[in-house]
């Protein structure tokens, strides 16, 4: 398996990590005390504020970023592009997503948007390496 294929797995897990962060303050509390509500988790997440709400938004954005990245890696490999370049772009994408999540949590929207654009460019770049 290539490094880019491992990056596909990591990219698929990053939204799960963001969701865990969004829910983290609610674990261990009882539902009636405002703790995580596994009976209605989406509504519970929708009521969160601050960094938890931003972590939930990062989760949604992570899922939105996946299709283009997955398609880019698979298309690049199917077209037999240079694997080392594919691996490099895939690792850069993962790095950009980690920075994106950190900037989302830190509430730095302008930098976050810039890093998001870099991630999209990296995904598109995979089609042309």
Short mmCIF file of the C-alpha atoms (twelve columns), coordinates in Angstrom:
data_MODEL
# 
_entry.id   MODEL 
# 
loop_
_atom_site.group_PDB 
_atom_site.id 
_atom_site.type_symbol 
_atom_site.label_atom_id 
_atom_site.label_alt_id 
_atom_site.label_comp_id 
_atom_site.label_asym_id 
_atom_site.label_seq_id 
_atom_site.Cartn_x 
_atom_site.Cartn_y 
_atom_site.Cartn_z 
_atom_site.pdbx_PDB_model_num 
ATOM 1   C CA . UNK A 1   0.000   0.000  0.000   1 
ATOM 2   C CA . UNK A 2   1.307   3.453  -0.863  1 
ATOM 3   C CA . UNK A 3   1.759   6.396  1.471   1 
ATOM 4   C CA . UNK A 4   -1.035  8.178  -0.414  1 
ATOM 5   C CA . UNK A 5   -3.356  5.252  0.348   1 
ATOM 6   C CA . UNK A 6   -2.556  5.597  4.036   1 
ATOM 7   C CA . UNK A 7   -3.338  9.310  3.684   1 
ATOM 8   C CA . UNK A 8   -6.764  8.342  2.331   1 
ATOM 9   C CA . UNK A 9   -7.445  6.456  5.557   1 
ATOM 10  C CA . UNK A 10  -6.226  9.354  7.686   1 
ATOM 11  C CA . UNK A 11  -8.344  11.825 5.692   1 
ATOM 12  C CA . UNK A 12  -11.403 9.652  6.316   1 
ATOM 13  C CA . UNK A 13  -10.655 9.583  10.053  1 
ATOM 14  C CA . UNK A 14  -10.059 13.330 10.499  1 
ATOM 15  C CA . UNK A 15  -13.799 14.179 10.506  1 
ATOM 16  C CA . UNK A 16  -14.286 11.491 13.163  1 
ATOM 17  C CA . UNK A 17  -11.551 13.153 15.231  1 
ATOM 18  C CA . UNK A 18  -13.284 16.519 14.831  1 
ATOM 19  C CA . UNK A 19  -16.578 14.970 15.938  1 
ATOM 20  C CA . UNK A 20  -14.916 13.462 18.997  1 
ATOM 21  C CA . UNK A 21  -13.519 16.874 19.889  1 
ATOM 22  C CA . UNK A 22  -16.954 18.448 19.452  1 
ATOM 23  C CA . UNK A 23  -18.524 15.886 21.774  1 
ATOM 24  C CA . UNK A 24  -15.673 15.655 24.286  1 
ATOM 25  C CA . UNK A 25  -16.998 18.087 26.900  1 
ATOM 26  C CA . UNK A 26  -20.324 16.281 26.934  1 
ATOM 27  C CA . UNK A 27  -18.951 12.832 27.692  1 
ATOM 28  C CA . UNK A 28  -19.143 11.775 31.299  1 
ATOM 29  C CA . UNK A 29  -22.058 14.090 32.103  1 
ATOM 30  C CA . UNK A 30  -25.611 12.937 32.375  1 
ATOM 31  C CA . UNK A 31  -27.974 14.013 29.631  1 
ATOM 32  C CA . UNK A 32  -30.131 16.041 32.034  1 
ATOM 33  C CA . UNK A 33  -26.958 17.927 33.068  1 
ATOM 34  C CA . UNK A 34  -26.273 18.971 29.477  1 
ATOM 35  C CA . UNK A 35  -24.046 16.013 28.687  1 
ATOM 36  C CA . UNK A 36  -23.823 14.305 25.347  1 
ATOM 37  C CA . UNK A 37  -27.182 12.961 24.175  1 
ATOM 38  C CA . UNK A 38  -26.668 9.787  22.193  1 
ATOM 39  C CA . UNK A 39  -30.436 9.563  21.665  1 
ATOM 40  C CA . UNK A 40  -30.302 12.690 19.512  1 
ATOM 41  C CA . UNK A 41  -26.623 13.468 18.836  1 
ATOM 42  C CA . UNK A 42  -27.130 15.822 15.886  1 
ATOM 43  C CA . UNK A 43  -29.523 18.061 17.778  1 
ATOM 44  C CA . UNK A 44  -27.174 18.028 20.781  1 
ATOM 45  C CA . UNK A 45  -24.247 19.055 18.581  1 
ATOM 46  C CA . UNK A 46  -26.421 21.753 17.009  1 
ATOM 47  C CA . UNK A 47  -26.865 23.350 20.435  1 
ATOM 48  C CA . UNK A 48  -23.154 23.579 21.148  1 
ATOM 49  C CA . UNK A 49  -21.318 26.903 21.076  1 
ATOM 50  C CA . UNK A 50  -17.733 28.115 20.940  1 
ATOM 51  C CA . UNK A 51  -14.968 25.703 20.067  1 
ATOM 52  C CA . UNK A 52  -17.301 22.705 20.247  1 
ATOM 53  C CA . UNK A 53  -19.527 24.207 17.550  1 
ATOM 54  C CA . UNK A 54  -16.440 24.975 15.476  1 
ATOM 55  C CA . UNK A 55  -15.171 21.390 15.907  1 
ATOM 56  C CA . UNK A 56  -18.537 20.159 14.653  1 
ATOM 57  C CA . UNK A 57  -18.281 22.511 11.665  1 
ATOM 58  C CA . UNK A 58  -14.754 21.202 10.999  1 
ATOM 59  C CA . UNK A 59  -16.237 17.703 10.991  1 
ATOM 60  C CA . UNK A 60  -18.771 18.677 8.317   1 
ATOM 61  C CA . UNK A 61  -16.110 20.391 6.246   1 
ATOM 62  C CA . UNK A 62  -13.866 17.354 6.560   1 
ATOM 63  C CA . UNK A 63  -16.533 15.161 5.020   1 
ATOM 64  C CA . UNK A 64  -17.065 17.764 2.277   1 
ATOM 65  C CA . UNK A 65  -13.345 17.772 1.423   1 
ATOM 66  C CA . UNK A 66  -13.093 13.990 1.132   1 
ATOM 67  C CA . UNK A 67  -14.591 13.275 -2.317  1 
ATOM 68  C CA . UNK A 68  -12.224 15.511 -4.271  1 
ATOM 69  C CA . UNK A 69  -9.176  14.255 -2.365  1 
ATOM 70  C CA . UNK A 70  -10.146 10.603 -2.762  1 
ATOM 71  C CA . UNK A 71  -10.859 11.100 -6.457  1 
ATOM 72  C CA . UNK A 72  -7.559  12.931 -6.915  1 
ATOM 73  C CA . UNK A 73  -5.468  10.206 -5.297  1 
ATOM 74  C CA . UNK A 74  -7.235  7.398  -7.121  1 
ATOM 75  C CA . UNK A 75  -7.161  9.201  -10.478 1 
ATOM 76  C CA . UNK A 76  -3.463  10.022 -10.120 1 
ATOM 77  C CA . UNK A 77  -2.664  6.416  -9.310  1 
ATOM 78  C CA . UNK A 78  -4.882  5.096  -12.082 1 
ATOM 79  C CA . UNK A 79  -3.114  7.387  -14.563 1 
ATOM 80  C CA . UNK A 80  0.227   6.036  -13.283 1 
ATOM 81  C CA . UNK A 81  1.569   9.436  -12.267 1 
ATOM 82  C CA . UNK A 82  4.798   9.515  -10.303 1 
ATOM 83  C CA . UNK A 83  3.950   7.877  -6.964  1 
ATOM 84  C CA . UNK A 84  6.413   9.982  -4.984  1 
ATOM 85  C CA . UNK A 85  4.641   13.155 -6.179  1 
ATOM 86  C CA . UNK A 86  1.244   11.655 -5.370  1 
ATOM 87  C CA . UNK A 87  2.511   10.757 -1.881  1 
ATOM 88  C CA . UNK A 88  3.913   14.249 -1.373  1 
ATOM 89  C CA . UNK A 89  0.656   15.951 -2.378  1 
ATOM 90  C CA . UNK A 90  -1.372  13.552 -0.238  1 
ATOM 91  C CA . UNK A 91  0.802   14.232 2.814   1 
ATOM 92  C CA . UNK A 92  0.556   17.967 2.181   1 
ATOM 93  C CA . UNK A 93  -3.232  17.622 2.012   1 
ATOM 94  C CA . UNK A 94  -3.293  15.844 5.383   1 
ATOM 95  C CA . UNK A 95  -1.061  18.539 6.863   1 
ATOM 96  C CA . UNK A 96  -3.350  21.249 5.487   1 
ATOM 97  C CA . UNK A 97  -6.393  19.520 6.996   1 
ATOM 98  C CA . UNK A 98  -4.725  19.294 10.410  1 
ATOM 99  C CA . UNK A 99  -3.847  22.984 10.272  1 
ATOM 100 C CA . UNK A 100 -7.383  23.729 9.060   1 
ATOM 101 C CA . UNK A 101 -8.893  21.950 12.079  1 
ATOM 102 C CA . UNK A 102 -6.547  23.772 14.460  1 
ATOM 103 C CA . UNK A 103 -7.406  27.132 12.900  1 
ATOM 104 C CA . UNK A 104 -11.123 26.317 13.079  1 
ATOM 105 C CA . UNK A 105 -10.843 25.502 16.779  1 
ATOM 106 C CA . UNK A 106 -8.784  28.663 17.369  1 
ATOM 107 C CA . UNK A 107 -11.465 30.748 15.602  1 
ATOM 108 C CA . UNK A 108 -9.142  32.209 12.966  1 
ATOM 109 C CA . UNK A 109 -11.473 32.339 9.942   1 
ATOM 110 C CA . UNK A 110 -9.293  34.195 7.426   1 
ATOM 111 C CA . UNK A 111 -6.300  31.911 7.892   1 
ATOM 112 C CA . UNK A 112 -8.618  28.913 7.980   1 
ATOM 113 C CA . UNK A 113 -10.104 29.885 4.611   1 
ATOM 114 C CA . UNK A 114 -6.638  30.290 3.139   1 
ATOM 115 C CA . UNK A 115 -5.603  26.837 4.357   1 
ATOM 116 C CA . UNK A 116 -8.876  25.401 3.044   1 
ATOM 117 C CA . UNK A 117 -8.040  26.827 -0.411  1 
ATOM 118 C CA . UNK A 118 -4.578  25.236 -0.223  1 
ATOM 119 C CA . UNK A 119 -6.207  21.879 0.521   1 
ATOM 120 C CA . UNK A 120 -8.531  22.209 -2.466  1 
ATOM 121 C CA . UNK A 121 -5.591  23.168 -4.690  1 
ATOM 122 C CA . UNK A 122 -3.663  20.120 -3.488  1 
ATOM 123 C CA . UNK A 123 -6.614  17.846 -4.266  1 
ATOM 124 C CA . UNK A 124 -6.939  19.327 -7.753  1 
ATOM 125 C CA . UNK A 125 -3.182  19.114 -8.217  1 
ATOM 126 C CA . UNK A 126 -3.371  15.352 -7.808  1 
ATOM 127 C CA . UNK A 127 -5.129  15.148 -11.174 1 
ATOM 128 C CA . UNK A 128 -2.180  16.847 -12.897 1 
ATOM 129 C CA . UNK A 129 1.019   15.599 -11.139 1 
# 
